[in-house]
Tab-separated table of C-alpha atoms and ligand atoms in Angstrom:
chain	number	residue	atom	x	y	z
A	1	ALA	CA	33.099	159.307	126.777
A	2	SER	CA	35.952	161.658	126.011
A	3	THR	CA	38.356	159.293	127.757
A	4	PHE	CA	37.404	156.293	125.634
A	5	ASP	CA	37.261	156.752	121.880
A	6	VAL	CA	36.452	153.363	120.398
A	7	ASP	CA	36.770	154.512	116.786
A	8	ALA	CA	40.255	155.842	117.406
A	9	LEU	CA	41.251	152.635	119.198
A	10	ARG	CA	39.944	150.492	116.341
A	11	ASN	CA	42.451	152.172	114.037
A	12	ASP	CA	45.193	150.524	116.090
A	13	PHE	CA	43.962	147.076	114.971
A	14	PRO	CA	44.787	146.505	111.281
A	15	ILE	CA	42.738	143.299	111.020
A	16	LEU	CA	39.538	145.138	111.985
A	17	SER	CA	39.422	146.689	108.523
A	18	THR	CA	39.443	143.253	106.847
A	19	LYS	CA	36.416	142.179	104.817
A	20	VAL	CA	34.925	138.695	105.093
A	21	HIS	CA	32.585	137.606	102.253
A	22	GLY	CA	32.667	141.234	101.151
A	23	LYS	CA	31.370	142.465	104.517
A	24	PRO	CA	33.330	144.325	107.198
A	25	LEU	CA	34.692	141.860	109.731
A	26	ILE	CA	32.801	141.892	113.039
A	27	TRP	CA	35.018	140.022	115.460
A	28	LEU	CA	32.886	138.630	118.277
A	29	ASP	CA	35.132	135.647	119.027
A	30	ASN	CA	37.376	137.393	121.520
A	31	ALA	CA	37.125	134.651	124.132
A	32	ALA	CA	38.829	132.306	121.639
A	33	THR	CA	41.517	134.830	120.823
A	34	THR	CA	41.815	138.595	120.568
A	35	GLN	CA	43.124	140.723	117.710
A	36	LYS	CA	46.469	142.472	117.991
A	37	PRO	CA	47.091	146.225	117.997
A	38	LYS	CA	49.835	147.779	115.893
A	39	PRO	CA	52.113	148.471	118.896
A	40	VAL	CA	52.224	144.714	119.605
A	41	ILE	CA	52.809	143.771	115.967
A	42	ASP	CA	55.481	146.476	115.665
A	43	ARG	CA	57.168	145.372	118.872
A	44	LEU	CA	57.536	141.833	117.515
A	45	SER	CA	59.027	143.129	114.264
A	46	TYR	CA	61.353	145.466	116.131
A	47	PHE	CA	62.576	142.615	118.288
A	48	TYR	CA	63.364	140.416	115.297
A	49	GLU	CA	64.817	143.284	113.272
A	50	HIS	CA	66.999	144.825	115.965
A	51	GLU	CA	67.267	142.826	119.164
A	52	ASN	CA	67.038	139.113	118.415
A	53	SER	CA	69.283	136.926	120.535
A	54	ASN	CA	68.970	134.139	123.033
A	55	ILE	CA	68.776	135.441	126.578
A	56	HIS	CA	70.576	135.045	129.922
A	57	ARG	CA	73.715	133.874	128.173
A	58	GLY	CA	76.418	135.145	125.902
A	59	ALA	CA	78.802	138.007	126.436
A	60	HIS	CA	77.601	140.064	123.500
A	61	THR	CA	75.481	143.168	123.198
A	62	LEU	CA	72.375	141.645	121.644
A	63	ALA	CA	72.173	138.984	124.360
A	64	ALA	CA	72.042	141.786	126.894
A	65	THR	CA	69.483	143.773	124.847
A	66	ALA	CA	67.182	140.774	124.393
A	67	THR	CA	67.520	139.808	128.061
A	68	ASP	CA	66.654	143.348	129.120
A	69	ALA	CA	63.591	143.393	126.850
A	70	TYR	CA	62.425	140.007	128.187
A	71	GLU	CA	62.928	140.959	131.832
A	72	ALA	CA	61.319	144.357	131.253
A	73	ALA	CA	58.246	142.500	129.944
A	74	ARG	CA	58.212	140.399	133.118
A	75	ASN	CA	58.175	143.585	135.173
A	76	LYS	CA	55.328	145.045	133.127
A	77	ILE	CA	53.253	141.920	133.859
A	78	LYS	CA	54.183	142.171	137.517
A	79	HIS	CA	52.745	145.695	137.660
A	80	PHE	CA	49.751	144.776	135.513
A	81	ILE	CA	48.522	142.165	138.021
A	82	ASN	CA	50.040	143.857	141.079
A	83	ALA	CA	52.369	141.007	142.062
A	84	SER	CA	54.914	141.675	144.814
A	85	SER	CA	58.005	140.744	142.839
A	86	TYR	CA	59.210	139.823	139.354
A	87	GLU	CA	60.099	136.387	140.712
A	88	GLU	CA	56.391	135.599	140.941
A	89	ILE	CA	55.906	135.945	137.171
A	90	ILE	CA	56.722	132.863	135.098
A	91	PHE	CA	56.518	132.834	131.325
A	92	VAL	CA	54.684	129.755	130.037
A	93	ARG	CA	52.933	128.875	126.764
A	94	GLY	CA	49.508	129.871	128.030
A	95	ALA	CA	46.861	129.226	130.661
A	96	THR	CA	46.892	125.521	129.812
A	97	GLU	CA	50.599	125.117	130.453
A	98	GLY	CA	50.391	127.182	133.632
A	99	ILE	CA	47.740	124.872	135.096
A	100	ASN	CA	49.628	121.752	134.009
A	101	LEU	CA	52.776	123.134	135.623
A	102	VAL	CA	51.045	123.635	138.968
A	103	ALA	CA	49.306	120.247	138.804
A	104	ALA	CA	52.598	118.501	138.037
A	105	SER	CA	55.060	120.429	140.208
A	106	TYR	CA	52.941	121.351	143.179
A	107	GLY	CA	50.357	118.591	142.917
A	108	ARG	CA	52.525	115.502	142.575
A	109	HIS	CA	54.590	116.423	145.620
A	110	ASN	CA	51.856	117.645	147.895
A	111	LEU	CA	48.864	115.442	147.216
A	112	ASN	CA	48.274	111.990	148.599
A	113	LYS	CA	45.622	109.348	148.347
A	114	ASP	CA	42.185	110.601	149.432
A	115	ASP	CA	43.217	114.246	149.468
A	116	GLU	CA	40.715	116.384	147.588
A	117	ILE	CA	40.853	118.861	144.728
A	118	LEU	CA	37.865	121.135	144.168
A	119	VAL	CA	37.045	122.624	140.785
A	120	SER	CA	33.888	124.478	139.850
A	121	CYS	CA	31.359	123.186	137.367
A	122	LEU	CA	32.173	126.247	135.209
A	123	GLU	CA	35.692	125.245	134.282
A	124	HIS	CA	37.334	125.104	130.887
A	125	HIS	CA	38.722	121.638	130.115
A	126	ALA	CA	42.190	123.108	130.783
A	127	ASN	CA	41.181	123.509	134.424
A	128	ILE	CA	39.652	120.027	134.693
A	129	VAL	CA	41.807	117.541	132.815
A	130	PRO	CA	45.211	118.295	134.461
A	131	TRP	CA	43.568	117.750	137.878
A	132	GLN	CA	42.016	114.477	136.721
A	133	MET	CA	45.449	113.341	135.572
A	134	LEU	CA	46.880	114.343	138.951
A	135	CYS	CA	44.137	112.379	140.737
A	136	ALA	CA	44.925	109.315	138.619
A	137	GLU	CA	48.576	109.548	139.649
A	138	THR	CA	48.151	110.316	143.340
A	139	GLY	CA	44.852	108.727	144.334
A	140	ALA	CA	43.459	112.165	145.191
A	141	VAL	CA	39.775	112.788	144.512
A	142	LEU	CA	38.254	115.499	142.307
A	143	ARG	CA	35.098	117.127	143.634
A	144	ILE	CA	32.893	119.579	141.778
A	145	ILE	CA	31.501	122.816	143.160
A	146	PRO	CA	28.021	123.142	141.631
A	147	VAL	CA	26.550	126.247	140.037
A	148	ASP	CA	23.035	127.618	140.477
A	149	ASP	CA	20.489	128.151	137.699
A	150	THR	CA	22.009	131.499	136.755
A	151	GLY	CA	25.419	129.926	136.167
A	152	GLN	CA	26.951	131.333	139.335
A	153	ILE	CA	29.024	129.223	141.730
A	154	ASP	CA	26.897	127.977	144.614
A	155	MET	CA	28.805	129.276	147.623
A	156	GLN	CA	26.745	127.317	150.157
A	157	SER	CA	27.680	124.059	148.462
A	158	TYR	CA	31.284	125.217	148.219
A	159	LYS	CA	31.343	125.865	151.944
A	160	LYS	CA	30.058	122.354	152.603
A	161	LEU	CA	32.679	120.784	150.336
A	162	LEU	CA	35.555	122.471	152.143
A	163	SER	CA	37.402	120.390	154.744
A	164	PRO	CA	40.985	119.738	155.834
A	165	LYS	CA	41.154	117.068	153.097
A	166	VAL	CA	40.990	119.758	150.393
A	167	LYS	CA	44.499	120.627	149.218
A	168	ILE	CA	43.769	122.551	146.009
A	169	VAL	CA	40.861	124.661	144.806
A	170	ALA	CA	40.967	125.613	141.110
A	171	ALA	CA	38.361	128.031	139.792
A	172	SER	CA	37.761	130.540	137.035
A	173	TYR	CA	37.492	134.243	137.663
A	174	VAL	CA	35.295	134.559	134.544
A	175	SER	CA	33.621	131.638	132.759
A	176	ASN	CA	34.614	131.324	129.104
A	177	SER	CA	31.289	129.829	128.114
A	178	LEU	CA	28.762	131.816	130.201
A	179	GLY	CA	30.667	134.966	131.153
A	180	THR	CA	29.904	134.590	134.885
A	181	ILE	CA	32.217	136.607	137.135
A	182	THR	CA	32.718	134.366	140.170
A	183	PRO	CA	33.194	135.591	143.781
A	184	ILE	CA	36.809	134.516	143.490
A	185	LYS	CA	38.134	136.577	146.376
A	186	ASP	CA	35.731	134.824	148.766
A	187	ILE	CA	36.575	131.472	147.198
A	188	VAL	CA	40.254	132.095	147.973
A	189	ALA	CA	39.660	133.297	151.527
A	190	MET	CA	37.424	130.340	152.385
A	191	ALA	CA	39.924	127.806	150.982
A	192	HIS	CA	42.728	129.383	152.980
A	193	GLN	CA	40.825	128.755	156.206
A	194	TYR	CA	41.442	125.065	155.520
A	195	GLY	CA	45.025	125.528	154.347
A	196	ALA	CA	44.199	124.712	150.708
A	197	LYS	CA	46.047	126.435	147.856
A	198	VAL	CA	43.982	128.232	145.236
A	199	LEU	CA	44.653	128.476	141.521
A	200	VAL	CA	42.675	131.170	139.687
A	201	ASP	CA	42.079	130.741	135.966
A	202	ALA	CA	42.028	134.385	134.893
A	203	ALA	CA	42.185	133.722	131.126
A	204	GLN	CA	38.811	135.423	130.576
A	205	ALA	CA	39.200	138.039	133.308
A	206	VAL	CA	42.402	139.906	132.420
A	207	PRO	CA	41.119	141.254	129.065
A	208	HIS	CA	38.056	142.823	130.683
A	209	PHE	CA	38.948	144.406	134.033
A	210	LYS	CA	41.781	145.014	136.462
A	211	VAL	CA	42.994	141.816	138.124
A	212	ASP	CA	44.965	142.260	141.345
A	213	VAL	CA	46.708	139.156	142.722
A	214	ASN	CA	47.655	140.954	145.898
A	215	ASP	CA	44.044	141.803	146.621
A	216	LEU	CA	42.791	138.313	145.687
A	217	ASP	CA	45.536	136.681	147.778
A	218	CYS	CA	45.470	133.675	145.414
A	219	ASP	CA	48.384	131.233	145.445
A	220	PHE	CA	48.488	130.810	141.668
A	221	LEU	CA	46.895	132.619	138.750
A	222	VAL	CA	47.156	131.884	135.037
A	223	PHE	CA	46.286	133.598	131.773
A	224	SER	CA	47.146	133.486	128.075
A	225	GLY	CA	48.785	136.313	126.137
A	226	HIS	CA	46.742	135.735	122.986
A	227	LYS	CA	43.483	136.482	124.811
A	228	LEU	CA	45.033	139.728	126.089
A	229	PHE	CA	45.788	141.298	122.677
A	230	GLY	CA	49.285	139.763	122.761
A	231	PRO	CA	50.944	136.998	120.733
A	232	THR	CA	50.062	133.305	120.773
A	233	GLY	CA	52.455	130.862	122.432
A	234	ILE	CA	53.051	132.985	125.520
A	235	GLY	CA	51.203	133.186	128.811
A	236	ILE	CA	51.691	133.773	132.493
A	237	LEU	CA	51.772	131.712	135.623
A	238	TYR	CA	51.741	133.888	138.728
A	239	GLY	CA	52.635	132.168	141.994
A	240	LYS	CA	53.532	133.315	145.474
A	241	LYS	CA	57.301	133.390	145.706
A	242	ASP	CA	57.735	131.098	148.702
A	243	THR	CA	55.370	128.511	147.278
A	244	LEU	CA	57.177	128.561	143.921
A	245	ASN	CA	60.592	128.166	145.516
A	246	GLU	CA	59.402	125.107	147.428
A	247	MET	CA	58.124	123.469	144.239
A	248	SER	CA	60.126	121.082	142.074
A	249	PRO	CA	60.938	122.154	138.541
A	250	TYR	CA	58.406	121.234	135.865
A	251	GLN	CA	60.901	120.571	133.096
A	252	GLY	CA	64.671	120.136	133.228
A	253	GLY	CA	67.153	121.701	130.850
A	254	GLY	CA	69.156	124.828	130.188
A	255	ASN	CA	68.576	128.078	132.101
A	256	MET	CA	66.915	126.472	135.113
A	257	ILE	CA	70.001	124.971	136.760
A	258	ASP	CA	72.308	126.286	139.419
A	259	ASN	CA	74.976	123.618	138.938
A	260	VAL	CA	75.079	120.370	136.987
A	261	THR	CA	77.279	117.348	137.631
A	262	PHE	CA	76.518	113.783	136.651
A	263	GLU	CA	76.086	113.017	140.334
A	264	LYS	CA	73.805	115.846	141.350
A	265	THR	CA	72.146	118.877	139.826
A	266	THR	CA	70.880	121.871	141.747
A	267	TYR	CA	68.297	124.340	140.506
A	268	GLN	CA	67.848	128.060	140.292
A	269	LEU	CA	65.117	129.742	142.275
A	270	THR	CA	61.962	131.088	140.637
A	271	PRO	CA	61.406	132.298	137.924
A	272	GLN	CA	64.376	130.616	136.145
A	273	ARG	CA	63.564	127.364	137.953
A	274	PHE	CA	60.428	127.038	135.786
A	275	GLU	CA	61.758	128.394	132.496
A	276	ALA	CA	63.802	125.492	131.133
A	277	GLY	CA	65.061	125.863	127.576
A	278	THR	CA	64.502	128.682	125.138
A	279	GLY	CA	60.979	130.027	125.464
A	280	ASP	CA	59.042	132.442	123.309
A	281	ILE	CA	61.292	135.441	123.908
A	282	ALA	CA	59.695	137.666	121.268
A	283	GLY	CA	56.252	136.584	122.481
A	284	ALA	CA	57.061	137.688	126.021
A	285	VAL	CA	58.287	141.047	124.740
A	286	GLY	CA	55.131	141.357	122.617
A	287	LEU	CA	52.956	140.580	125.641
A	288	GLY	CA	54.756	143.356	127.508
A	289	ALA	CA	53.768	145.719	124.685
A	290	ALA	CA	50.138	144.547	124.920
A	291	VAL	CA	50.086	145.308	128.631
A	292	ASP	CA	51.580	148.769	128.031
A	293	TYR	CA	48.904	149.385	125.428
A	294	LEU	CA	46.087	148.352	127.782
A	295	GLN	CA	47.419	150.385	130.656
A	296	HIS	CA	47.581	153.397	128.410
A	297	ILE	CA	43.843	153.013	127.689
A	298	GLY	CA	43.133	152.126	131.327
A	299	MET	CA	41.507	148.872	132.434
A	300	ASP	CA	38.825	150.843	134.277
A	301	HIS	CA	37.789	152.597	131.068
A	302	ILE	CA	37.717	149.266	129.277
A	303	ALA	CA	35.606	147.645	132.014
A	304	LYS	CA	33.105	150.481	132.028
A	305	TYR	CA	32.658	150.585	128.256
A	306	GLU	CA	32.374	146.809	127.943
A	307	HIS	CA	29.886	146.608	130.769
A	308	SER	CA	27.489	148.937	128.881
A	309	LEU	CA	28.079	147.120	125.601
A	310	LEU	CA	27.347	143.768	127.244
A	311	SER	CA	24.070	145.041	128.768
A	312	TYR	CA	23.074	146.541	125.435
A	313	THR	CA	23.722	143.212	123.701
A	314	SER	CA	21.876	141.150	126.347
A	315	ASP	CA	18.843	143.441	126.207
A	316	ALA	CA	18.646	143.276	122.413
A	317	LEU	CA	19.030	139.486	122.399
A	318	ARG	CA	16.245	139.049	124.922
A	319	ASN	CA	13.759	140.557	122.429
A	320	ILE	CA	14.432	137.897	119.822
A	321	PRO	CA	11.698	135.224	119.913
A	322	GLY	CA	12.969	131.724	120.645
A	323	LEU	CA	16.376	132.905	121.782
A	324	SER	CA	17.565	131.688	125.195
A	325	VAL	CA	20.591	133.119	126.905
A	326	ILE	CA	22.422	130.463	128.919
A	327	GLY	CA	23.948	132.018	132.013
A	328	THR	CA	22.101	134.909	133.588
A	329	ALA	CA	24.254	135.691	136.613
A	330	SER	CA	24.079	139.312	137.729
A	331	GLU	CA	27.843	139.711	137.398
A	332	LYS	CA	29.103	138.930	133.905
A	333	ALA	CA	31.958	139.960	131.651
A	334	GLY	CA	32.625	139.656	127.959
A	335	VAL	CA	30.584	136.594	127.049
A	336	ILE	CA	26.994	135.749	126.082
A	337	SER	CA	26.038	132.191	125.159
A	338	PHE	CA	22.702	131.431	123.556
A	339	THR	CA	20.619	128.936	121.639
A	340	LEU	CA	17.839	129.623	119.153
A	341	ASN	CA	14.770	127.396	119.051
A	342	GLY	CA	14.872	124.962	116.181
A	343	ILE	CA	18.124	126.247	114.650
A	344	ALA	CA	21.352	124.280	115.077
A	345	THR	CA	24.093	126.424	116.594
A	346	GLU	CA	26.409	125.486	113.686
A	347	SER	CA	23.901	127.004	111.264
A	348	ILE	CA	23.773	130.203	113.313
A	349	GLY	CA	27.560	130.414	113.113
A	350	GLN	CA	27.609	129.816	109.339
A	351	MET	CA	24.844	132.315	108.688
A	352	LEU	CA	26.570	135.002	110.770
A	353	ASP	CA	29.857	134.296	109.001
A	354	LYS	CA	28.231	135.090	105.661
A	355	GLU	CA	27.594	138.562	107.080
A	356	GLY	CA	31.204	138.912	108.243
A	357	ILE	CA	30.327	138.192	111.868
A	358	ALA	CA	32.642	135.807	113.733
A	359	VAL	CA	31.189	133.982	116.736
A	360	ARG	CA	32.043	130.601	118.158
A	361	THR	CA	29.629	127.702	118.161
A	362	GLY	CA	30.105	124.397	119.939
A	363	HIS	CA	31.014	123.412	123.468
A	364	HIS	CA	33.756	126.029	124.056
A	365	CYS	CA	35.992	123.422	125.735
A	366	SER	CA	33.671	123.355	128.721
A	367	LEU	CA	31.252	120.484	128.197
A	368	PRO	CA	30.283	119.948	131.861
A	369	ILE	CA	28.796	123.426	132.288
A	370	LEU	CA	26.824	123.233	129.009
A	371	ARG	CA	25.429	119.865	130.053
A	372	ARG	CA	24.488	121.382	133.407
A	373	PHE	CA	22.112	123.526	131.333
A	374	GLY	CA	20.989	120.625	129.156
A	375	VAL	CA	22.783	121.607	125.943
A	376	GLU	CA	25.747	120.242	123.998
A	377	SER	CA	26.446	123.397	122.044
A	378	THR	CA	25.727	127.133	122.138
A	379	ALA	CA	26.477	130.123	119.963
A	380	ARG	CA	28.841	132.395	121.864
A	381	ILE	CA	29.307	136.116	121.400
A	382	SER	CA	32.430	137.380	123.126
A	383	LEU	CA	33.311	141.053	123.316
A	384	ALA	CA	36.455	143.139	123.500
A	385	PHE	CA	36.811	146.881	124.061
A	386	TYR	CA	37.137	147.472	120.302
A	387	ASN	CA	33.631	146.191	119.577
A	388	THR	CA	30.974	148.816	118.909
A	389	TYR	CA	27.248	149.359	119.367
A	390	ARG	CA	27.082	149.525	115.570
A	391	GLU	CA	28.495	146.020	115.294
A	392	ILE	CA	26.005	144.706	117.826
A	393	ASP	CA	23.186	146.286	115.803
A	394	VAL	CA	24.374	144.388	112.711
A	395	LEU	CA	24.493	141.166	114.729
A	396	ILE	CA	20.990	141.656	116.108
A	397	ASP	CA	19.613	142.562	112.657
A	398	THR	CA	21.159	139.434	111.204
A	399	LEU	CA	19.687	137.245	113.936
A	400	TRP	CA	16.258	138.768	113.315
A	401	LYS	CA	16.604	137.980	109.599
A	402	LEU	CA	17.623	134.453	110.478
A	403	ILE	CA	14.583	133.792	112.639
A	404	THR	CA	12.076	135.470	110.365
A	405	LYS	CA	13.256	133.321	107.456
A	406	THR	CA	12.822	130.233	109.586
A	407	TYR	CA	9.451	131.282	110.894
A	408	THR	CA	7.930	132.128	107.497
B	1	PMP	N1	40.847	128.801	130.713
B	1	PMP	C1	39.886	129.548	130.154
B	1	PMP	C2	38.812	130.135	131.034
B	1	PMP	C3	39.891	129.761	128.777
B	1	PMP	O1	38.927	130.500	128.225
B	1	PMP	C4	40.909	129.190	127.990
B	1	PMP	C5	40.942	129.371	126.489
B	1	PMP	N2	39.698	129.221	125.850
B	1	PMP	C6	41.899	128.435	128.631
B	1	PMP	C7	41.829	128.262	129.981
B	1	PMP	C8	43.020	127.820	127.878
B	1	PMP	O2	43.806	128.800	127.292
B	1	PMP	P1	44.944	128.423	126.246
B	1	PMP	O3	44.306	127.545	125.213
B	1	PMP	O4	45.375	129.740	125.703
B	1	PMP	O5	46.030	127.741	127.023
């Protein structure tokens, strides 16, 4: 389409012209991390070359410049996910830290013995383990919302699991191992009928389509900058302002205090309350640049293009004898997991790498959902808007070569 020129966009990503084993790199490991466009790389350099300072302190000019850049990035994220105020946007290390923050700060103070936490069977370990740790500390109980045979959350079972005992529901918007898009808005609304808070893991949603926290009405939402074409080491916790201000700080230190005496310390309100110490200032600024870049392209254009590319890939894979796609929900984004009869997933990964094609093999940090489908490992293709039909053709050709060698 005239509005979406993938070849032009690819020129913004220097790493996409790299060769691997003499072959052009085909990066299909976007769910692990995404590549960075020049405007993000340049923004990081510009920050370090011209603006570097610690923030929120110091009387000098660079402190003010760096603080402005950091707070401007917060505002860009606010607009990107349609939050109501900048105070609802907290800079963290990534999705993992965001979930741990909520489990520790909200969970420890609001959960008691025999209260319940619901997570779906689709979750990444980052959205399982912090809740298990919270259960161990509080005596709360973790319950699992099952998925059906397509890899979609079973909403009937979810409905049955809900009760006044449920205090937290934590679920993915998009599964990192199957690509399922869950009915997250309904999940939120149903939990709220019982007064439970909902945390949405949007790590695999934000790179693929517009995410709107106001529309979802979720209490918390997390994602990682590095999966959104931004730097590593920076991510976002969104929370509703009133909920955040009622929560205890996660870590203590500089920046987050209102007043300190040896007798009693008082804390700032959100977001400073949750940003103790010096964070990844340049990373936050770089993430702001990534969001600007994406908004310039338009998330709707990205979603539309990727949707066609994903269907094209699924259709081509289905023709390969012995190949099974795990996860066949009607709504999917970004990810296709598969196994090939008689070929270890590690070998698939190594063979594709020889052709310059990067995919992930293994359990994708979500063992429970793979075991639900009777496997310990899959090969995972994960797309971004800079992938092309040409690249998918090379992938499919290579897989055909792989199976014909095995079969003859
Ligand atoms: N949740 C999901 C759905 C993910 O895909 C990932 C990363 N694979 C995470 C959480 C954790 O993200 P990070 O390692 O960046 O904290």
